[in-house]
Coordinates of C-alpha atoms and ligand atoms in Angstrom, one line a residue:
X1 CA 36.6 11.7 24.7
X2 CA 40.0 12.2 26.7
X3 CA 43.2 12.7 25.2
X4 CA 46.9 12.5 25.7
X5 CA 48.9 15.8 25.4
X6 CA 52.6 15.4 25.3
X7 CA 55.5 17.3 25.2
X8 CA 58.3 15.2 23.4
X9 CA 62.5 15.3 24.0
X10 CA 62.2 14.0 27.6
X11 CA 64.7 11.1 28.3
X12 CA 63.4 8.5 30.5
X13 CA 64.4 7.5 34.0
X14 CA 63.4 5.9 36.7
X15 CA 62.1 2.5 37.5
X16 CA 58.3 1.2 36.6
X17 CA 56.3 -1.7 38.2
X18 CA 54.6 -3.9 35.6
X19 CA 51.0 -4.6 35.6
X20 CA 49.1 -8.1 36.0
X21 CA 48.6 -9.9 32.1
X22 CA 45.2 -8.2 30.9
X23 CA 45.3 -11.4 28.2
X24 CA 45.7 -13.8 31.5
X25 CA 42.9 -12.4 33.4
X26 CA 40.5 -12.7 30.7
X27 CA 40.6 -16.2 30.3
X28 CA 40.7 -16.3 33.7
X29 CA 37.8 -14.7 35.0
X30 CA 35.4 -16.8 32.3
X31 CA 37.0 -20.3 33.6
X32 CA 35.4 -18.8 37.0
X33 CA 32.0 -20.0 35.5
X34 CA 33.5 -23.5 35.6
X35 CA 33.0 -24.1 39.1
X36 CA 30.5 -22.9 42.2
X37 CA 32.6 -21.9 44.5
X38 CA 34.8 -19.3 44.9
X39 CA 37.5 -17.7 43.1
X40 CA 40.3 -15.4 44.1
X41 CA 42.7 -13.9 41.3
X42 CA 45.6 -11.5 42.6
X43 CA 47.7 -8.6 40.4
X44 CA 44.7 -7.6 38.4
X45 CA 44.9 -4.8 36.7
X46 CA 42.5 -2.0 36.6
X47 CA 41.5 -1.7 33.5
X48 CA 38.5 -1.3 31.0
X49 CA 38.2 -5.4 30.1
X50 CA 38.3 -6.1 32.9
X51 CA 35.6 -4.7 34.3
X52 CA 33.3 -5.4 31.3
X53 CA 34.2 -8.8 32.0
X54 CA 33.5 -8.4 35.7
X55 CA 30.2 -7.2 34.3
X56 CA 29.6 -9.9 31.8
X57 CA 30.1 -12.6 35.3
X58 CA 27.5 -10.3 37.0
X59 CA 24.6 -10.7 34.5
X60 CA 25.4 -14.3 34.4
X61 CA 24.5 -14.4 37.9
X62 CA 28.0 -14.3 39.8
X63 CA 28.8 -11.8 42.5
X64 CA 32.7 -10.0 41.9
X65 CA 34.2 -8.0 44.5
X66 CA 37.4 -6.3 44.0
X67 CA 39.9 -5.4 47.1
X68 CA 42.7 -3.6 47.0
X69 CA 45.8 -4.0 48.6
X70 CA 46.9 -1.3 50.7
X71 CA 50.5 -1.8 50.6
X72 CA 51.3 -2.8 47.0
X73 CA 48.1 -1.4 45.7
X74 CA 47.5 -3.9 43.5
X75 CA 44.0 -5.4 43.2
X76 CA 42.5 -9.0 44.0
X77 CA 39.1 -10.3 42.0
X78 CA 37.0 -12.3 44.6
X79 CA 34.3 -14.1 42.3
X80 CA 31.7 -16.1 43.3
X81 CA 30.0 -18.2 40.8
X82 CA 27.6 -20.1 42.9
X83 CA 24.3 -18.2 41.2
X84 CA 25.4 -18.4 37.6
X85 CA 22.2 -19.5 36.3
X86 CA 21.9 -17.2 33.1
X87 CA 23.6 -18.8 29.5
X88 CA 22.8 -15.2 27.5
X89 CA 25.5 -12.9 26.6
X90 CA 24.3 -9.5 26.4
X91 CA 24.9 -8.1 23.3
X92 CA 26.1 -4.6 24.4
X93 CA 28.8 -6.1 26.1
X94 CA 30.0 -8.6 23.5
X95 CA 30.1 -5.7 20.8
X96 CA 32.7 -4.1 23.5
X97 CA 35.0 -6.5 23.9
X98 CA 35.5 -9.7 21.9
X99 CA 37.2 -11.8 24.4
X100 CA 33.5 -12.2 26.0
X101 CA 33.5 -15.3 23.5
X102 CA 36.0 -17.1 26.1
X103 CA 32.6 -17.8 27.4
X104 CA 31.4 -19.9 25.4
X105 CA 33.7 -22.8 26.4
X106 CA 32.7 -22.2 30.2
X107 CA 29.3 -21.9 30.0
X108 CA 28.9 -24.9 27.6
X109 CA 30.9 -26.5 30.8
X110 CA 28.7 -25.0 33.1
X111 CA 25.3 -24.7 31.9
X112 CA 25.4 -27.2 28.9
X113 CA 24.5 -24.2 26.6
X114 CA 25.2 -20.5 25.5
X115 CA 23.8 -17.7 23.4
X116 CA 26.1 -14.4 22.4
X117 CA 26.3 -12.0 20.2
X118 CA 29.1 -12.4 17.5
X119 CA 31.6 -10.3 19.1
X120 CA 32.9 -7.8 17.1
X121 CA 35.9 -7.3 14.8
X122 CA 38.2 -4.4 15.6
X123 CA 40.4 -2.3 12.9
X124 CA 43.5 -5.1 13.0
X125 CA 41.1 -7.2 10.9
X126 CA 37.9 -9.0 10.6
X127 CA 39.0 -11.5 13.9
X128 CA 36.6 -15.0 12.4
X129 CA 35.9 -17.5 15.4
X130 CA 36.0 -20.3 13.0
X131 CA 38.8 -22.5 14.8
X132 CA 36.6 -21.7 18.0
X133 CA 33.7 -23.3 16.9
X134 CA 34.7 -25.9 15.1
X135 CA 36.6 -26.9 18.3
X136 CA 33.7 -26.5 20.2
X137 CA 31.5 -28.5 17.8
X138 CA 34.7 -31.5 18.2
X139 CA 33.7 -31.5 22.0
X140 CA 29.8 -32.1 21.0
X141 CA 28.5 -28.6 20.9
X142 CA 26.1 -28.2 18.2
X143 CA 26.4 -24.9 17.2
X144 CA 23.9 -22.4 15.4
X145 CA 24.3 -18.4 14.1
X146 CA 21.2 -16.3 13.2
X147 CA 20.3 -13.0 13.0
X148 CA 24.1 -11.6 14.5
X149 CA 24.0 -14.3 17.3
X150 CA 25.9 -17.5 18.1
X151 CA 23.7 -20.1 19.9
X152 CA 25.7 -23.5 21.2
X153 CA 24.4 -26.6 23.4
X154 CA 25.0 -29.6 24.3
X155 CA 23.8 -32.7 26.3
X156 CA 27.4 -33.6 27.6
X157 CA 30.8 -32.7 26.1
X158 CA 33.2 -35.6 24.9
X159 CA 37.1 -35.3 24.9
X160 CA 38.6 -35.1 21.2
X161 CA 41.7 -34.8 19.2
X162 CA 41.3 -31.0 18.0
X163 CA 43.9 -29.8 15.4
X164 CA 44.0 -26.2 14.9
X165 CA 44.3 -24.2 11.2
X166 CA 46.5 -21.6 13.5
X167 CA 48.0 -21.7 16.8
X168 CA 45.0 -19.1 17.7
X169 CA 45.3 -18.4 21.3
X170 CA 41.4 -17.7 21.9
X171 CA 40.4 -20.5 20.7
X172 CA 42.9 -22.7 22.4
X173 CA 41.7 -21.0 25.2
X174 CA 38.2 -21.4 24.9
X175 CA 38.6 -25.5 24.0
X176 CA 41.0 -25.8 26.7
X177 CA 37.9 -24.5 29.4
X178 CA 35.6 -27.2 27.9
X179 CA 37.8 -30.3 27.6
X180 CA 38.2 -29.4 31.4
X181 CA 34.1 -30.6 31.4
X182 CA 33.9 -33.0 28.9
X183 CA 33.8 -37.2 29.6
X184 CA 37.6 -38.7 28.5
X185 CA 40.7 -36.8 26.8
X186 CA 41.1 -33.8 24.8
X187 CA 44.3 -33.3 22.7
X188 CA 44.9 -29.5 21.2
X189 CA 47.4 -29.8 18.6
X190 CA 49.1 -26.9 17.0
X191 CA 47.6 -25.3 20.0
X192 CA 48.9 -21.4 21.2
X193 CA 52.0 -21.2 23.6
X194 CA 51.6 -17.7 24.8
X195 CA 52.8 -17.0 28.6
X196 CA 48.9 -16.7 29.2
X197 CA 47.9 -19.7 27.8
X198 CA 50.3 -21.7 30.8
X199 CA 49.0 -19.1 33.2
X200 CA 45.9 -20.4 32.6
X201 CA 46.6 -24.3 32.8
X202 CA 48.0 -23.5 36.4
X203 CA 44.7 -21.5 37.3
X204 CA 42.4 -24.1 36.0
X205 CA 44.8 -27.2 37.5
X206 CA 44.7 -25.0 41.0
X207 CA 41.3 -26.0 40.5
X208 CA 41.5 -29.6 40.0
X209 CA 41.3 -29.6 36.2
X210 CA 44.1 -32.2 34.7
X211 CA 45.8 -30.5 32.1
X212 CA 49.5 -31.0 30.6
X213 CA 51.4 -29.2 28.1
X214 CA 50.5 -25.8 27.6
X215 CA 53.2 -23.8 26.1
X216 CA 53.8 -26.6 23.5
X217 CA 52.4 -27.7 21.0
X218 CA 49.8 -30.3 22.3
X219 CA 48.0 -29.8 25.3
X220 CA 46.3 -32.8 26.9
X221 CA 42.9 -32.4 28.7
X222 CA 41.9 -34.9 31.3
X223 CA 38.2 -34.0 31.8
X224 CA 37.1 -34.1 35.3
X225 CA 33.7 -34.3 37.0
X226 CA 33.7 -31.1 38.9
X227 CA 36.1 -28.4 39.6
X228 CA 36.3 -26.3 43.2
X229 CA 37.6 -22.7 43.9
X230 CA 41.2 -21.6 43.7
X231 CA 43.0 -18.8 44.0
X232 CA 45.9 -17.6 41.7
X233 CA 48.6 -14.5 41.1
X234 CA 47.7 -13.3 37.4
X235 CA 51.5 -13.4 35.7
X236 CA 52.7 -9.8 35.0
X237 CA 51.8 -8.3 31.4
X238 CA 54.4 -8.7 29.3
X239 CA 53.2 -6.3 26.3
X240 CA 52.9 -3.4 28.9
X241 CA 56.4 -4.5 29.6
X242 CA 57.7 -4.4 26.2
X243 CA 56.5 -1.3 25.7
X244 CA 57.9 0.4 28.3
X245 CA 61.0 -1.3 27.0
X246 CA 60.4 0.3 23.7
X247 CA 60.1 4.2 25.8
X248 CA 63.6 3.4 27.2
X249 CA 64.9 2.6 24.0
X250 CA 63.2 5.6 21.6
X251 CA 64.2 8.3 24.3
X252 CA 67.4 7.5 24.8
X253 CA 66.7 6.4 28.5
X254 CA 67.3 4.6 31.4
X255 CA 64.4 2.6 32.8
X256 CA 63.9 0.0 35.2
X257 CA 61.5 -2.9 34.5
X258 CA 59.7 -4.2 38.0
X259 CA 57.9 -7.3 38.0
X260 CA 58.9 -8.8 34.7
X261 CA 59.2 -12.0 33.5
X262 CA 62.2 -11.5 31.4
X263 CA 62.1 -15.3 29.6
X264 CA 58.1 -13.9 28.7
X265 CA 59.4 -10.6 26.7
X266 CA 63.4 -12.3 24.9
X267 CA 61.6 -11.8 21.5
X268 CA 61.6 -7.8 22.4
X269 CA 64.7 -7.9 24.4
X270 CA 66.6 -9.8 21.4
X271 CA 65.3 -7.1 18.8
X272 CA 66.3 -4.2 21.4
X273 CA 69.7 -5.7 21.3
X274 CA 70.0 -5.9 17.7
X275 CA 68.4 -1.6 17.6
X276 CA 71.8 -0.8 19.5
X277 CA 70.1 -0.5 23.4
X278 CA 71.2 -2.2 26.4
X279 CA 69.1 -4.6 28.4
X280 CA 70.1 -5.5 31.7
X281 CA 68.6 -8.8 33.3
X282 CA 69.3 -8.4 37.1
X283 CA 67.3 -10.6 39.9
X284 CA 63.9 -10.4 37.9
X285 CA 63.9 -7.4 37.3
X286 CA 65.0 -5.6 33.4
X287 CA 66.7 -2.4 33.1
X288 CA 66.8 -1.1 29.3
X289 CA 69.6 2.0 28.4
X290 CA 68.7 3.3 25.3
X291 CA 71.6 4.0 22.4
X292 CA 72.3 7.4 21.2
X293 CA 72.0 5.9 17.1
X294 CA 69.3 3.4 16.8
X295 CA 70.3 0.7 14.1
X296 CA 67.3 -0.3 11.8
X297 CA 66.5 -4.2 12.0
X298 CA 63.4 -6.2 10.3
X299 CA 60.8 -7.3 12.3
X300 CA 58.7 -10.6 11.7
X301 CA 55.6 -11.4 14.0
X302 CA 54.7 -14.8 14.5
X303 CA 52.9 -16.9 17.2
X304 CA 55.0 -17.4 20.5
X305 CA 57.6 -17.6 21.1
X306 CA 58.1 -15.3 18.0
X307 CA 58.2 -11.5 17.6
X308 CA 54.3 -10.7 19.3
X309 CA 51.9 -8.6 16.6
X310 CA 51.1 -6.4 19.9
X311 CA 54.6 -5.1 20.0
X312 CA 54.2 -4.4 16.3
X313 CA 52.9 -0.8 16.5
X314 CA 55.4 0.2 18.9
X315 CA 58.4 -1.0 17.0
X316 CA 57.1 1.0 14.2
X317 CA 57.3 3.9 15.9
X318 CA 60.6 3.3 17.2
X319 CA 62.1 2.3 13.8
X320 CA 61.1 5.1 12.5
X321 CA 63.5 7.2 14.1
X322 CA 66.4 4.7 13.3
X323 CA 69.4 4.9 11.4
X324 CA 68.3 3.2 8.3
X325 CA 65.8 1.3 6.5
X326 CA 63.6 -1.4 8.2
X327 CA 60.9 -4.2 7.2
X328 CA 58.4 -5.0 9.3
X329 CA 56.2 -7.6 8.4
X330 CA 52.9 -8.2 10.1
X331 CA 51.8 -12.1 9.5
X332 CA 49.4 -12.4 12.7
X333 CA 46.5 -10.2 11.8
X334 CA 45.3 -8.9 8.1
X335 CA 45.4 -5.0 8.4
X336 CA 47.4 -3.9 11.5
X337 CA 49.2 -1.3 10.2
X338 CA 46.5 1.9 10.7
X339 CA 49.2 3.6 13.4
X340 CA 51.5 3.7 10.1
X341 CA 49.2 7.0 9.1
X342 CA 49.3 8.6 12.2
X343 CA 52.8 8.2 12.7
X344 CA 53.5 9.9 8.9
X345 CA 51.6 12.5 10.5
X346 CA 54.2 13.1 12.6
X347 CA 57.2 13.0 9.7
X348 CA 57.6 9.2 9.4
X349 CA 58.5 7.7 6.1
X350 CA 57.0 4.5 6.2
X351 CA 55.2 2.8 2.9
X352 CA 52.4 -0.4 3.4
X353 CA 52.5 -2.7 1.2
X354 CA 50.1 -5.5 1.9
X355 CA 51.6 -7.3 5.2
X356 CA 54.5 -5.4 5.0
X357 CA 56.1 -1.6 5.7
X358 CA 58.5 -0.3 4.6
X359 CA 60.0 2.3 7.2
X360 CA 62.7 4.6 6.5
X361 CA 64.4 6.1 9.6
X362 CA 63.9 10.4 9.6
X363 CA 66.1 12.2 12.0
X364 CA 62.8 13.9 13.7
X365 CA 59.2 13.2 14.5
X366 CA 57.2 16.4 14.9
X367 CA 54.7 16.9 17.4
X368 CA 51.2 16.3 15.8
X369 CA 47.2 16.0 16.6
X370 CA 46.6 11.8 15.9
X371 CA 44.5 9.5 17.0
X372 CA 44.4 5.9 18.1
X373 CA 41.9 3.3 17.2
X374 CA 43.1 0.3 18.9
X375 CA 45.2 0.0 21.8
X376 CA 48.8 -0.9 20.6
X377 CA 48.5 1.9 18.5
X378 CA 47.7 4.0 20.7
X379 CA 50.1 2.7 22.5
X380 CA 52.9 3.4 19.5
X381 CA 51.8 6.7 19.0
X382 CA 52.4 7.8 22.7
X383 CA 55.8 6.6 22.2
X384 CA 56.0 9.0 19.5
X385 CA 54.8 11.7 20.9
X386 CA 57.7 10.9 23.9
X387 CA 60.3 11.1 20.7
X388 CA 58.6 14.3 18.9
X389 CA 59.6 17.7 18.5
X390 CA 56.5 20.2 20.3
X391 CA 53.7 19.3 21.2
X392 CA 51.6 15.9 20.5
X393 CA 47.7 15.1 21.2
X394 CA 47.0 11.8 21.0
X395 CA 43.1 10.9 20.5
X396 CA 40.7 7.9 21.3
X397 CA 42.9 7.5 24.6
X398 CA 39.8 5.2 26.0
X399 CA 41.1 2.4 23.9
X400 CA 44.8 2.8 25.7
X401 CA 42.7 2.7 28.6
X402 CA 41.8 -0.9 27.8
X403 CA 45.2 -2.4 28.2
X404 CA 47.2 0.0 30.3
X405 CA 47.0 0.2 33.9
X406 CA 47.9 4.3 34.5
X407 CA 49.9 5.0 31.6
X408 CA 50.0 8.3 32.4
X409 CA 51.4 8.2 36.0
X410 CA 53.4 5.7 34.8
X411 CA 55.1 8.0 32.5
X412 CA 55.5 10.9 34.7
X413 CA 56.9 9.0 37.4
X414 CA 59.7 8.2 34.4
X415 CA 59.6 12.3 34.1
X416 CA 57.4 12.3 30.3
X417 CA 55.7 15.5 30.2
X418 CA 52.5 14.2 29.4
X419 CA 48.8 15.0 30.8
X420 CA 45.1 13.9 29.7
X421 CA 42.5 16.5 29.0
Ligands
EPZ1 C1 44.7 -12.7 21.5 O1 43.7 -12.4 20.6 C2 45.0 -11.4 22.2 N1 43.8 -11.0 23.0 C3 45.4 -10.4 21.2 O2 45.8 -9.2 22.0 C4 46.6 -10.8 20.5 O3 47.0 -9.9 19.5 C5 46.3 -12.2 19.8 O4 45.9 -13.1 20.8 C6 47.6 -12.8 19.1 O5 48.6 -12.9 20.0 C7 43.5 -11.6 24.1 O6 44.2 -12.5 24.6 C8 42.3 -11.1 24.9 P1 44.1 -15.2 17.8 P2 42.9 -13.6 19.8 O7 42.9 -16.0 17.9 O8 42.7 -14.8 20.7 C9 42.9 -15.7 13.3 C10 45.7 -7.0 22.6 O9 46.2 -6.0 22.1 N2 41.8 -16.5 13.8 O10 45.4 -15.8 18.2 O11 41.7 -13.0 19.2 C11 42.7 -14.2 13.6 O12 41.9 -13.6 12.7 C12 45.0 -8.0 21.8 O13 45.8 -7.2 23.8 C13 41.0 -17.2 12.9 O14 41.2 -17.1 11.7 O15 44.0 -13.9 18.6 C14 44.1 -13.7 13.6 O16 44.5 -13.4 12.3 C15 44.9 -7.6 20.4 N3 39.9 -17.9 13.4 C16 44.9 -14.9 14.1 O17 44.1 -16.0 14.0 C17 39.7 -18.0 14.7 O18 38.7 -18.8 15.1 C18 45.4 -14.7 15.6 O19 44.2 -14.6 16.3 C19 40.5 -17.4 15.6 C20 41.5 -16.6 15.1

């Protein structure tokens, strides 16, 4: 297994270029399956997910090409769904990634049926799928789970009024790709308004779906009888960009933000604010200074457009170099705090209790030997390791790998000192 090694103290400069949304594409690439001809998505990035998913569409019986562009070396998905004729899941790639169960919605659409394995949970908690299938069965699914595996069918799908426990954006996802198939009107209410839920209304209205309201709270379905190819620019990610954000800000730098949709990251920007850096919105682009003292602030997460549970991990590891005492409280997922270990590793001060941590500024980080087990934190401890003292390794950099684009020639382009082994 690769690893990060990096040598902490460096300010950050330069300017960065944002990737495409990994949480866009995703969606994306399974409402492919909803029609038979063909698909182009632009500004994907290249990442891990994506390519299981790329696989998961192959095994189903699509083709997927990938080009890239010469100039701005970004790279365009080219799927064509035409021989989908498998509704199985394979196991092996469900365990690897658990938004393979966006699937479900678009194969029910497709095929009329669907067999997967349950995908997995991951160490931010168990991850149910509860509000998925019971949104699924709403549509006329009828749904059964044995040994490990989920099987669904259905004769047709019929539009319903859905109501969800919890603005879950994967299951608002996965309904919203079957109400696009079903007979009559689907209403989502308390549905997600993530950036990548809206992203994916416009891909699936590019092809002739009928869909209103995403970003709010109810989203109306209009089924329709068939839906044709389209072709779609994947919004840019804004997690990657808040976390570059954070690097400016817990080095003391000066970084420039390319490709950034500044409305889709405010939450972050209005927290870096309040932390003491500056954050510069010039013609669509950001530029974040960071403060010499960084001021301690709480920290709630909360659905969109509240503070995002992925930027948790990496405000932890910037408060814990601030001035001060801060709360951070994590009320997305059950048990996201496992980068709070690694990061007293390294000299934090920070206490869990339950949903919330206590962390208590230190004047240093020291360079230490930690390891990540999910992406964002993995993601927070690199930004340690920026901020340390000597020398850190960072392990389990595969799961970085998953939802950042060249992290590492991102960062030494901003002059980190950082290299994988
Ligand atoms: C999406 O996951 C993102 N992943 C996550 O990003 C992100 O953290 C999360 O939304 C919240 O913003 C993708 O888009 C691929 P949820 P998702 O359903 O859809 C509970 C990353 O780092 N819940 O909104 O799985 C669930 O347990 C990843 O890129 C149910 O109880 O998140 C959690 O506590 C990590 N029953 C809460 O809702 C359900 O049926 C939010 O989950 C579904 C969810």
């Amino acid at each position: 297994m690769s690893r990060y090694v990096i040598r902490g103290r460096e300010r950050l400069q330069g300017s960065v270029t944002v990737s495409g949304a990994k949480n866009a594409v995703l969606p994306m690439l399974a409402a492919t399956v909803l029609t038979r001809e063909r698909c182009v998505i632009h500004g994907v990035p290249r990442l891990r997910d994506v390519q299981v998913m790329c696989e998961i569409l192959r095994r189903l019986g699509a083709s997927v090409e990938k080009e890239v562009d010469k100039t701005s070396g970004t790279s365009s998905l080219i799927v064509d769904p035409a021989g989908i004729c498998r509704s199985e899941v394979h196991e092996d790639l469900t365990r690897e990634m658990r938004s393979s169960i966006f699937l479900m919605g678009s194969l029910l659409g497709r095929l009329g049926e669907v067999t997967m394995a349950y995908p997995g949970g991951c160490d931010i908690g168990p991850r149910p799928i509860d509000l998925h299938l019971r949104g699924l069965e709403a549509l006329g699914a009828n749904i059964s789970e044995r040994h490990g595996y989920i099987h669904a069918e259905c004769r047709d799908l019929v539009g319903a009024e859905i109501h969800l426990d919890f603005p879950s954006v994967g299951a608002t996802e996965n309904i919203m790709m079957a109400a696009v198939a079903a007979r009559g009107a689907t209403l989502i209410r308390n549905a997600a308004k993530e950036p990548e839920i809206v992203d994916l209304q416009n891909f699936l209205n590019a092809m002739g779906a009928n869909i209103k309201g995403a970003g709010m709270d109810v989203i109306r379905i209009e089924g329709v009888k068939e839906l044709k190819g389209a072709e779609h620019w994947v919004i840019p990610d804004r997690i990657e960009a808040g976390t570059f954000m954070v690097a400016a800000a817990i080095t003391r730098g000066r970084v420039l933000l390319r490709n950034v949709i500044p409305e889709h990251v405010e939450s972050v920007t209005a927290k870096l604010r309040e932390v003491g850096a500056t954050v510069v919105d010039s013609d669509g682009c950001l530029e974040v200074i960071g403060p010499e003292i960084l001021k301690p602030v709480d920290i709630k997460t909360l659905p969109y457009p509240g503070f995002p549970t992925d930027m948790q991990p990496q405000m932890m590891a910037l408060l814990s170099v601030a001035e001060g005492t801060s709360i951070i409280t994590e009320t997305v997922f059950e048990s996201r705090f496992k980068h709070a270990e690694e990061l007293r590793r390294m000299g934090a001060n920070i206490k869990v209790e339950g949903r919330a941590a206590v962390v208590k500024g230190v004047k240093t980080l020291y360079g230490a030997a930690v390891e990540s087990t999910n992406l964002r934190s993995g993601a927070a401890l690199v930004l340690a390791g920026l901020v340390a003292e000597g020398i850190t390794t960072v392990d389990g950099v595969h799961h970085i790998d998953r939802g950042y684009e060249d992290l590492e020639q991102k960062l030494l382009k901003l002059g980190a000192r950082v290299h994988r082994v």
